[in-house]
């Protein structure tokens, strides 16, 4: 699994900056095809790291729609979600996190958009290997798939693999969106 993770991370890092921006913009149009947004929603995004697809066009769209957006913050071994504000500090991995804003749990969110390292057509994902999203979203394993939050992975097309080996702790996503497809 580590070799696959490293290979897929390199593939996404290898996408040049011009293509990366164009693909990020295409992502928004595919998101809007399957997600219905409204002002009452609480939506989690992420700040891109290590070549992850950038949700900046989605973030700008949500801001214009006046929809509350949240970013993950590390709290021990799980993620909480802080409302996007003006002030940030870097976490232990060097990823900026909002400070001095409302912090909520994943159960309070309507939609969680998350980055992936790899995915398959069965909506399985592999992340960076820390298990933060799986631990945070473990409660979803006992829910019906229609219950909140809706889990949507964002990735480049080159991150798709034929099939991923899953573990008991893996949380399957509701959807995966790439610049060219929705799964």
JSON list of C-alpha atoms in Angstrom, two decimals:
[
{"chain": "A", "resi": 1, "resn": "UNK", "atom": "CA", "xyz": [0.00, 0.00, 0.00]},
{"chain": "A", "resi": 2, "resn": "UNK", "atom": "CA", "xyz": [2.85, 2.40, 0.77]},
{"chain": "A", "resi": 3, "resn": "UNK", "atom": "CA", "xyz": [4.35, 1.92, -2.70]},
{"chain": "A", "resi": 4, "resn": "UNK", "atom": "CA", "xyz": [0.97, 2.63, -4.31]},
{"chain": "A", "resi": 5, "resn": "UNK", "atom": "CA", "xyz": [0.47, 5.68, -2.11]},
{"chain": "A", "resi": 6, "resn": "UNK", "atom": "CA", "xyz": [3.90, 7.06, -3.04]},
{"chain": "A", "resi": 7, "resn": "UNK", "atom": "CA", "xyz": [3.32, 6.44, -6.76]},
{"chain": "A", "resi": 8, "resn": "UNK", "atom": "CA", "xyz": [-0.06, 8.18, -6.74]},
{"chain": "A", "resi": 9, "resn": "UNK", "atom": "CA", "xyz": [1.25, 11.12, -4.73]},
{"chain": "A", "resi": 10, "resn": "UNK", "atom": "CA", "xyz": [4.00, 11.58, -7.31]},
{"chain": "A", "resi": 11, "resn": "UNK", "atom": "CA", "xyz": [1.48, 11.45, -10.18]},
{"chain": "A", "resi": 12, "resn": "UNK", "atom": "CA", "xyz": [-0.57, 14.27, -8.73]},
{"chain": "A", "resi": 13, "resn": "UNK", "atom": "CA", "xyz": [2.55, 16.34, -7.91]},
{"chain": "A", "resi": 14, "resn": "UNK", "atom": "CA", "xyz": [3.70, 15.92, -11.53]},
{"chain": "A", "resi": 15, "resn": "UNK", "atom": "CA", "xyz": [0.71, 17.83, -12.94]},
{"chain": "A", "resi": 16, "resn": "UNK", "atom": "CA", "xyz": [2.01, 21.21, -14.13]},
{"chain": "A", "resi": 17, "resn": "UNK", "atom": "CA", "xyz": [0.64, 24.42, -12.62]},
{"chain": "A", "resi": 18, "resn": "UNK", "atom": "CA", "xyz": [-1.32, 25.54, -15.71]},
{"chain": "A", "resi": 19, "resn": "UNK", "atom": "CA", "xyz": [-3.07, 22.18, -16.08]},
{"chain": "A", "resi": 20, "resn": "UNK", "atom": "CA", "xyz": [-3.61, 22.00, -12.33]},
{"chain": "A", "resi": 21, "resn": "UNK", "atom": "CA", "xyz": [-5.54, 25.29, -12.35]},
{"chain": "A", "resi": 22, "resn": "UNK", "atom": "CA", "xyz": [-7.63, 24.32, -15.38]},
{"chain": "A", "resi": 23, "resn": "UNK", "atom": "CA", "xyz": [-8.46, 20.94, -13.83]},
{"chain": "A", "resi": 24, "resn": "UNK", "atom": "CA", "xyz": [-9.43, 22.60, -10.52]},
{"chain": "A", "resi": 25, "resn": "UNK", "atom": "CA", "xyz": [-11.83, 24.85, -12.42]},
{"chain": "A", "resi": 26, "resn": "UNK", "atom": "CA", "xyz": [-13.34, 21.83, -14.24]},
{"chain": "A", "resi": 27, "resn": "UNK", "atom": "CA", "xyz": [-13.87, 20.20, -10.87]},
{"chain": "A", "resi": 28, "resn": "UNK", "atom": "CA", "xyz": [-16.36, 22.89, -9.85]},
{"chain": "A", "resi": 29, "resn": "UNK", "atom": "CA", "xyz": [-18.63, 22.28, -12.85]},
{"chain": "A", "resi": 30, "resn": "UNK", "atom": "CA", "xyz": [-18.71, 18.54, -12.06]},
{"chain": "A", "resi": 31, "resn": "UNK", "atom": "CA", "xyz": [-19.47, 19.25, -8.40]},
{"chain": "A", "resi": 32, "resn": "UNK", "atom": "CA", "xyz": [-22.40, 21.47, -9.36]},
{"chain": "A", "resi": 33, "resn": "UNK", "atom": "CA", "xyz": [-23.84, 18.65, -11.49]},
{"chain": "A", "resi": 34, "resn": "UNK", "atom": "CA", "xyz": [-24.42, 16.38, -8.48]},
{"chain": "A", "resi": 35, "resn": "UNK", "atom": "CA", "xyz": [-24.55, 18.60, -5.38]},
{"chain": "A", "resi": 36, "resn": "UNK", "atom": "CA", "xyz": [-27.43, 20.87, -4.45]},
{"chain": "A", "resi": 37, "resn": "UNK", "atom": "CA", "xyz": [-26.16, 23.71, -2.30]},
{"chain": "A", "resi": 38, "resn": "UNK", "atom": "CA", "xyz": [-28.19, 25.95, 0.02]},
{"chain": "A", "resi": 39, "resn": "UNK", "atom": "CA", "xyz": [-27.36, 28.70, 2.50]},
{"chain": "A", "resi": 40, "resn": "UNK", "atom": "CA", "xyz": [-28.24, 26.64, 5.56]},
{"chain": "A", "resi": 41, "resn": "UNK", "atom": "CA", "xyz": [-25.53, 24.07, 4.89]},
{"chain": "A", "resi": 42, "resn": "UNK", "atom": "CA", "xyz": [-22.25, 23.66, 6.71]},
{"chain": "A", "resi": 43, "resn": "UNK", "atom": "CA", "xyz": [-19.63, 22.44, 4.28]},
{"chain": "A", "resi": 44, "resn": "UNK", "atom": "CA", "xyz": [-16.08, 21.26, 4.98]},
{"chain": "A", "resi": 45, "resn": "UNK", "atom": "CA", "xyz": [-13.30, 21.84, 2.47]},
{"chain": "A", "resi": 46, "resn": "UNK", "atom": "CA", "xyz": [-9.54, 21.53, 2.80]},
{"chain": "A", "resi": 47, "resn": "UNK", "atom": "CA", "xyz": [-6.46, 23.51, 1.86]},
{"chain": "A", "resi": 48, "resn": "UNK", "atom": "CA", "xyz": [-4.42, 21.61, -0.74]},
{"chain": "A", "resi": 49, "resn": "UNK", "atom": "CA", "xyz": [-1.19, 19.98, 0.31]},
{"chain": "A", "resi": 50, "resn": "UNK", "atom": "CA", "xyz": [1.32, 17.74, -1.48]},
{"chain": "A", "resi": 51, "resn": "UNK", "atom": "CA", "xyz": [-0.22, 18.23, -4.93]},
{"chain": "A", "resi": 52, "resn": "UNK", "atom": "CA", "xyz": [-3.87, 17.65, -3.93]},
{"chain": "A", "resi": 53, "resn": "UNK", "atom": "CA", "xyz": [-6.50, 19.04, -6.26]},
{"chain": "A", "resi": 54, "resn": "UNK", "atom": "CA", "xyz": [-7.28, 22.60, -5.14]},
{"chain": "A", "resi": 55, "resn": "UNK", "atom": "CA", "xyz": [-10.92, 23.28, -4.19]},
{"chain": "A", "resi": 56, "resn": "UNK", "atom": "CA", "xyz": [-10.40, 27.07, -4.50]},
{"chain": "A", "resi": 57, "resn": "UNK", "atom": "CA", "xyz": [-13.05, 27.50, -7.20]},
{"chain": "A", "resi": 58, "resn": "UNK", "atom": "CA", "xyz": [-15.53, 25.62, -5.03]},
{"chain": "A", "resi": 59, "resn": "UNK", "atom": "CA", "xyz": [-14.54, 27.72, -2.03]},
{"chain": "A", "resi": 60, "resn": "UNK", "atom": "CA", "xyz": [-15.06, 30.96, -4.01]},
{"chain": "A", "resi": 61, "resn": "UNK", "atom": "CA", "xyz": [-18.44, 29.71, -5.26]},
{"chain": "A", "resi": 62, "resn": "UNK", "atom": "CA", "xyz": [-19.57, 28.83, -1.72]},
{"chain": "A", "resi": 63, "resn": "UNK", "atom": "CA", "xyz": [-18.40, 32.21, -0.42]},
{"chain": "A", "resi": 64, "resn": "UNK", "atom": "CA", "xyz": [-20.45, 34.03, -3.10]},
{"chain": "A", "resi": 65, "resn": "UNK", "atom": "CA", "xyz": [-23.46, 31.89, -2.13]},
{"chain": "A", "resi": 66, "resn": "UNK", "atom": "CA", "xyz": [-22.88, 32.86, 1.53]},
{"chain": "A", "resi": 67, "resn": "UNK", "atom": "CA", "xyz": [-22.60, 29.20, 2.54]},
{"chain": "A", "resi": 68, "resn": "UNK", "atom": "CA", "xyz": [-20.66, 28.50, 5.73]},
{"chain": "A", "resi": 69, "resn": "UNK", "atom": "CA", "xyz": [-17.41, 26.70, 5.03]},
{"chain": "A", "resi": 70, "resn": "UNK", "atom": "CA", "xyz": [-15.13, 24.90, 7.46]},
{"chain": "A", "resi": 71, "resn": "UNK", "atom": "CA", "xyz": [-11.60, 23.55, 7.32]},
{"chain": "A", "resi": 72, "resn": "UNK", "atom": "CA", "xyz": [-10.18, 20.57, 9.21]},
{"chain": "A", "resi": 73, "resn": "UNK", "atom": "CA", "xyz": [-8.14, 21.16, 12.35]},
{"chain": "A", "resi": 74, "resn": "UNK", "atom": "CA", "xyz": [-6.17, 18.43, 14.11]},
{"chain": "A", "resi": 75, "resn": "UNK", "atom": "CA", "xyz": [-7.33, 17.69, 17.64]},
{"chain": "A", "resi": 76, "resn": "UNK", "atom": "CA", "xyz": [-5.34, 14.78, 19.02]},
{"chain": "A", "resi": 77, "resn": "UNK", "atom": "CA", "xyz": [-5.89, 11.93, 16.52]},
{"chain": "A", "resi": 78, "resn": "UNK", "atom": "CA", "xyz": [-9.13, 13.20, 14.93]},
{"chain": "A", "resi": 79, "resn": "UNK", "atom": "CA", "xyz": [-10.32, 16.15, 12.90]},
{"chain": "A", "resi": 80, "resn": "UNK", "atom": "CA", "xyz": [-12.63, 18.89, 14.08]},
{"chain": "A", "resi": 81, "resn": "UNK", "atom": "CA", "xyz": [-13.77, 21.57, 11.68]},
{"chain": "A", "resi": 82, "resn": "UNK", "atom": "CA", "xyz": [-13.19, 25.31, 12.13]},
{"chain": "A", "resi": 83, "resn": "UNK", "atom": "CA", "xyz": [-15.18, 27.96, 10.33]},
{"chain": "A", "resi": 84, "resn": "UNK", "atom": "CA", "xyz": [-13.06, 29.73, 7.72]},
{"chain": "A", "resi": 85, "resn": "UNK", "atom": "CA", "xyz": [-11.87, 33.03, 9.11]},
{"chain": "A", "resi": 86, "resn": "UNK", "atom": "CA", "xyz": [-9.02, 35.47, 8.69]},
{"chain": "A", "resi": 87, "resn": "UNK", "atom": "CA", "xyz": [-6.41, 33.99, 11.02]},
{"chain": "A", "resi": 88, "resn": "UNK", "atom": "CA", "xyz": [-4.49, 30.77, 10.48]},
{"chain": "A", "resi": 89, "resn": "UNK", "atom": "CA", "xyz": [-1.63, 28.82, 12.05]},
{"chain": "A", "resi": 90, "resn": "UNK", "atom": "CA", "xyz": [0.22, 25.83, 10.69]},
{"chain": "A", "resi": 91, "resn": "UNK", "atom": "CA", "xyz": [-0.44, 22.42, 12.23]},
{"chain": "A", "resi": 92, "resn": "UNK", "atom": "CA", "xyz": [2.22, 19.77, 12.86]},
{"chain": "A", "resi": 93, "resn": "UNK", "atom": "CA", "xyz": [2.23, 18.89, 9.12]},
{"chain": "A", "resi": 94, "resn": "UNK", "atom": "CA", "xyz": [2.66, 22.52, 8.02]},
{"chain": "A", "resi": 95, "resn": "UNK", "atom": "CA", "xyz": [-0.96, 22.80, 6.82]},
{"chain": "A", "resi": 96, "resn": "UNK", "atom": "CA", "xyz": [-2.73, 26.08, 7.72]},
{"chain": "A", "resi": 97, "resn": "UNK", "atom": "CA", "xyz": [-5.69, 25.80, 10.10]},
{"chain": "A", "resi": 98, "resn": "UNK", "atom": "CA", "xyz": [-8.17, 28.54, 11.06]},
{"chain": "A", "resi": 99, "resn": "UNK", "atom": "CA", "xyz": [-7.90, 29.88, 14.59]},
{"chain": "A", "resi": 100, "resn": "UNK", "atom": "CA", "xyz": [-10.31, 31.93, 16.69]},
{"chain": "A", "resi": 101, "resn": "UNK", "atom": "CA", "xyz": [-13.42, 30.67, 14.92]},
{"chain": "A", "resi": 102, "resn": "UNK", "atom": "CA", "xyz": [-16.32, 28.32, 15.65]},
{"chain": "A", "resi": 103, "resn": "UNK", "atom": "CA", "xyz": [-15.23, 24.67, 15.86]},
{"chain": "A", "resi": 104, "resn": "UNK", "atom": "CA", "xyz": [-17.69, 21.85, 15.18]},
{"chain": "A", "resi": 105, "resn": "UNK", "atom": "CA", "xyz": [-17.59, 18.07, 14.85]},
{"chain": "A", "resi": 106, "resn": "UNK", "atom": "CA", "xyz": [-18.02, 16.13, 11.61]},
{"chain": "A", "resi": 107, "resn": "UNK", "atom": "CA", "xyz": [-21.52, 15.07, 12.71]},
{"chain": "A", "resi": 108, "resn": "UNK", "atom": "CA", "xyz": [-22.61, 18.72, 12.48]},
{"chain": "A", "resi": 109, "resn": "UNK", "atom": "CA", "xyz": [-21.58, 19.08, 8.83]},
{"chain": "A", "resi": 110, "resn": "UNK", "atom": "CA", "xyz": [-23.81, 18.60, 5.81]},
{"chain": "A", "resi": 111, "resn": "UNK", "atom": "CA", "xyz": [-21.06, 17.84, 3.29]},
{"chain": "A", "resi": 112, "resn": "UNK", "atom": "CA", "xyz": [-17.39, 16.96, 3.72]},
{"chain": "A", "resi": 113, "resn": "UNK", "atom": "CA", "xyz": [-15.22, 17.47, 0.63]},
{"chain": "A", "resi": 114, "resn": "UNK", "atom": "CA", "xyz": [-11.95, 15.65, 1.22]},
{"chain": "A", "resi": 115, "resn": "UNK", "atom": "CA", "xyz": [-8.70, 15.09, -0.65]},
{"chain": "A", "resi": 116, "resn": "UNK", "atom": "CA", "xyz": [-7.54, 11.65, -1.67]},
{"chain": "A", "resi": 117, "resn": "UNK", "atom": "CA", "xyz": [-4.32, 10.00, -2.70]},
{"chain": "A", "resi": 118, "resn": "UNK", "atom": "CA", "xyz": [-6.12, 7.28, -4.66]},
{"chain": "A", "resi": 119, "resn": "UNK", "atom": "CA", "xyz": [-9.59, 5.91, -5.31]},
{"chain": "A", "resi": 120, "resn": "UNK", "atom": "CA", "xyz": [-11.46, 3.18, -7.15]},
{"chain": "A", "resi": 121, "resn": "UNK", "atom": "CA", "xyz": [-14.85, 3.05, -8.87]},
{"chain": "A", "resi": 122, "resn": "UNK", "atom": "CA", "xyz": [-16.41, 1.52, -5.71]},
{"chain": "A", "resi": 123, "resn": "UNK", "atom": "CA", "xyz": [-15.81, 4.86, -3.94]},
{"chain": "A", "resi": 124, "resn": "UNK", "atom": "CA", "xyz": [-13.02, 3.52, -1.77]},
{"chain": "A", "resi": 125, "resn": "UNK", "atom": "CA", "xyz": [-10.17, 5.89, -1.00]},
{"chain": "A", "resi": 126, "resn": "UNK", "atom": "CA", "xyz": [-6.67, 5.94, 0.32]},
{"chain": "A", "resi": 127, "resn": "UNK", "atom": "CA", "xyz": [-5.38, 9.04, 2.00]},
{"chain": "A", "resi": 128, "resn": "UNK", "atom": "CA", "xyz": [-1.98, 10.12, 3.20]},
{"chain": "A", "resi": 129, "resn": "UNK", "atom": "CA", "xyz": [-1.83, 7.24, 5.69]},
{"chain": "A", "resi": 130, "resn": "UNK", "atom": "CA", "xyz": [-2.50, 9.03, 8.97]},
{"chain": "A", "resi": 131, "resn": "UNK", "atom": "CA", "xyz": [-6.06, 7.72, 9.31]},
{"chain": "A", "resi": 132, "resn": "UNK", "atom": "CA", "xyz": [-7.45, 11.11, 10.39]},
{"chain": "A", "resi": 133, "resn": "UNK", "atom": "CA", "xyz": [-10.51, 11.10, 8.12]},
{"chain": "A", "resi": 134, "resn": "UNK", "atom": "CA", "xyz": [-11.26, 7.42, 8.84]},
{"chain": "A", "resi": 135, "resn": "UNK", "atom": "CA", "xyz": [-11.11, 7.96, 12.62]},
{"chain": "A", "resi": 136, "resn": "UNK", "atom": "CA", "xyz": [-13.12, 11.19, 12.39]},
{"chain": "A", "resi": 137, "resn": "UNK", "atom": "CA", "xyz": [-15.80, 9.66, 10.17]},
{"chain": "A", "resi": 138, "resn": "UNK", "atom": "CA", "xyz": [-15.96, 6.21, 11.81]},
{"chain": "A", "resi": 139, "resn": "UNK", "atom": "CA", "xyz": [-19.52, 6.96, 12.94]},
{"chain": "A", "resi": 140, "resn": "UNK", "atom": "CA", "xyz": [-20.57, 6.81, 9.25]},
{"chain": "A", "resi": 141, "resn": "UNK", "atom": "CA", "xyz": [-19.97, 3.06, 9.17]},
{"chain": "A", "resi": 142, "resn": "UNK", "atom": "CA", "xyz": [-23.12, 2.57, 11.27]},
{"chain": "A", "resi": 143, "resn": "UNK", "atom": "CA", "xyz": [-25.26, 5.02, 9.30]},
{"chain": "A", "resi": 144, "resn": "UNK", "atom": "CA", "xyz": [-27.42, 4.71, 6.23]},
{"chain": "A", "resi": 145, "resn": "UNK", "atom": "CA", "xyz": [-25.56, 6.22, 3.27]},
{"chain": "A", "resi": 146, "resn": "UNK", "atom": "CA", "xyz": [-28.19, 8.97, 3.01]},
{"chain": "A", "resi": 147, "resn": "UNK", "atom": "CA", "xyz": [-27.46, 10.35, 6.49]},
{"chain": "A", "resi": 148, "resn": "UNK", "atom": "CA", "xyz": [-25.31, 13.45, 6.97]},
{"chain": "A", "resi": 149, "resn": "UNK", "atom": "CA", "xyz": [-22.66, 14.35, 6.35]},
{"chain": "A", "resi": 150, "resn": "UNK", "atom": "CA", "xyz": [-22.35, 13.46, 2.68]},
{"chain": "A", "resi": 151, "resn": "UNK", "atom": "CA", "xyz": [-18.73, 12.44, 2.00]},
{"chain": "A", "resi": 152, "resn": "UNK", "atom": "CA", "xyz": [-17.27, 13.54, -1.33]},
{"chain": "A", "resi": 153, "resn": "UNK", "atom": "CA", "xyz": [-13.70, 12.89, -2.38]},
{"chain": "A", "resi": 154, "resn": "UNK", "atom": "CA", "xyz": [-11.96, 15.26, -4.79]},
{"chain": "A", "resi": 155, "resn": "UNK", "atom": "CA", "xyz": [-9.11, 14.02, -6.97]},
{"chain": "A", "resi": 156, "resn": "UNK", "atom": "CA", "xyz": [-7.41, 14.20, -10.32]},
{"chain": "A", "resi": 157, "resn": "UNK", "atom": "CA", "xyz": [-8.33, 11.48, -12.83]},
{"chain": "A", "resi": 158, "resn": "UNK", "atom": "CA", "xyz": [-4.78, 10.08, -12.69]},
{"chain": "A", "resi": 159, "resn": "UNK", "atom": "CA", "xyz": [-5.40, 9.04, -9.08]},
{"chain": "A", "resi": 160, "resn": "UNK", "atom": "CA", "xyz": [-7.89, 6.31, -10.01]},
{"chain": "A", "resi": 161, "resn": "UNK", "atom": "CA", "xyz": [-6.83, 2.69, -9.64]},
{"chain": "A", "resi": 162, "resn": "UNK", "atom": "CA", "xyz": [-8.62, -0.51, -10.65]},
{"chain": "A", "resi": 163, "resn": "UNK", "atom": "CA", "xyz": [-9.33, -1.70, -7.13]},
{"chain": "A", "resi": 164, "resn": "UNK", "atom": "CA", "xyz": [-8.20, -0.81, -3.64]},
{"chain": "A", "resi": 165, "resn": "UNK", "atom": "CA", "xyz": [-7.73, -3.29, -0.86]},
{"chain": "A", "resi": 166, "resn": "UNK", "atom": "CA", "xyz": [-9.96, -2.08, 1.98]},
{"chain": "A", "resi": 167, "resn": "UNK", "atom": "CA", "xyz": [-9.62, -2.42, 5.72]},
{"chain": "A", "resi": 168, "resn": "UNK", "atom": "CA", "xyz": [-12.34, -2.65, 8.38]},
{"chain": "A", "resi": 169, "resn": "UNK", "atom": "CA", "xyz": [-11.74, 0.95, 9.44]},
{"chain": "A", "resi": 170, "resn": "UNK", "atom": "CA", "xyz": [-12.03, 2.42, 5.92]},
{"chain": "A", "resi": 171, "resn": "UNK", "atom": "CA", "xyz": [-15.01, 4.71, 5.40]},
{"chain": "A", "resi": 172, "resn": "UNK", "atom": "CA", "xyz": [-16.53, 4.50, 1.91]},
{"chain": "A", "resi": 173, "resn": "UNK", "atom": "CA", "xyz": [-17.42, 7.80, 0.26]},
{"chain": "A", "resi": 174, "resn": "UNK", "atom": "CA", "xyz": [-20.81, 8.83, -1.12]},
{"chain": "A", "resi": 175, "resn": "UNK", "atom": "CA", "xyz": [-19.18, 10.21, -4.27]},
{"chain": "A", "resi": 176, "resn": "UNK", "atom": "CA", "xyz": [-15.83, 10.95, -5.86]},
{"chain": "A", "resi": 177, "resn": "UNK", "atom": "CA", "xyz": [-15.50, 13.86, -8.25]},
{"chain": "A", "resi": 178, "resn": "UNK", "atom": "CA", "xyz": [-12.65, 14.41, -10.68]},
{"chain": "A", "resi": 179, "resn": "UNK", "atom": "CA", "xyz": [-12.22, 17.09, -13.35]},
{"chain": "A", "resi": 180, "resn": "UNK", "atom": "CA", "xyz": [-13.73, 14.75, -15.94]},
{"chain": "A", "resi": 181, "resn": "UNK", "atom": "CA", "xyz": [-16.06, 12.36, -14.05]},
{"chain": "A", "resi": 182, "resn": "UNK", "atom": "CA", "xyz": [-18.33, 11.71, -11.09]},
{"chain": "A", "resi": 183, "resn": "UNK", "atom": "CA", "xyz": [-18.37, 8.35, -9.32]}
]
